C-alpha angles and dihedrals in degrees: 000000000000132000117222121241120235121300089243091060092050092048091050091052091050089075085084109099120244091240094053093046093050091050094050104042134036143153117253130196115210127167089350091303127109130230139179109230127187123183128193134181105232090206092059104029132063101241115174141161116236130192116149129038136215089285092056093247127117111269089231091192148019096264094061091046092050091051092054092046093053089057087057094048095257137111137203118260095171138353139177136176104271113206143332123300145187127250090273090053094250114139119265093219141006117349124178122176126175090355094302122116105231095176130013124246115271116227094166133118126239141123129296136052095296090064097044091115134255095049122166155196134256110205142175122209130168097336097319134097129214144178119204137168108257098253091045089051091053092047091052090059091218119185101202132193088217133005140166129189121215140146161296107006109236097201126016115193091329096317125111114238105274094230094062115103119209091218099037115148092212103110122177141151101264137184133192148154135236139169118233129215091270092056095253117149104234121199123189137179125182116240091208134024113291137175122252093247094056092045091052094049089049088064095042103039104025105028097035096233117151089191126034135166132212112232103184147313131223094015093051110142136183136197107195114142091187088065096038093250121144101154116191103158106109135035112242142194119215116019125202110210144172114216137186136195115260106245111258094014 
């Protein structure tokens, strides 16, 4: 299903210690379905949202991002597609990188998952992570370091999105992000097709996230060396990543 990235990328990622990798990423069984789950403390880990590289073009994938990072003395510990995007890989909704708003928040109505209201925003600010429904995010007047808008929300203040049906026959690979009660940013991707309702209750009931946001479906991609995942199947827009300094750099 997935094509491996270059050996050089895998070797760079192997700098991550076995102990750190095991603590961050794991496989979870929930309602007979399997998921890859990675959790990071935003106060202790360098979590960022990336979109364009040194050449001004969208990264489009993990390999290009990793190449840029290596030039800056850093390497990828974890990465995941980070929100919906247009054909030219620009974000559909809000995108903030390095404290600069690259695209404004979208409060409009249209078709597709992004507009299955309520949608929401994943943001990083001053060493903390958050997920809020779009209108709540606007009301909070947050000035994030990084932010990406996507949709729909999976869980809103402990409640599953009202449009999700427990017996829906819409099954897809899905990925999303939540923040648990300890402030950990929790990323999950299904390892087999799942329905929205089951994916939402995974975040609420298994991962302890009162708010969680859907990131995407069939294009969902993961870079997690600890789990042997180096996905390189689909081009992507925004990328959420955890990076580390290369020792000695």
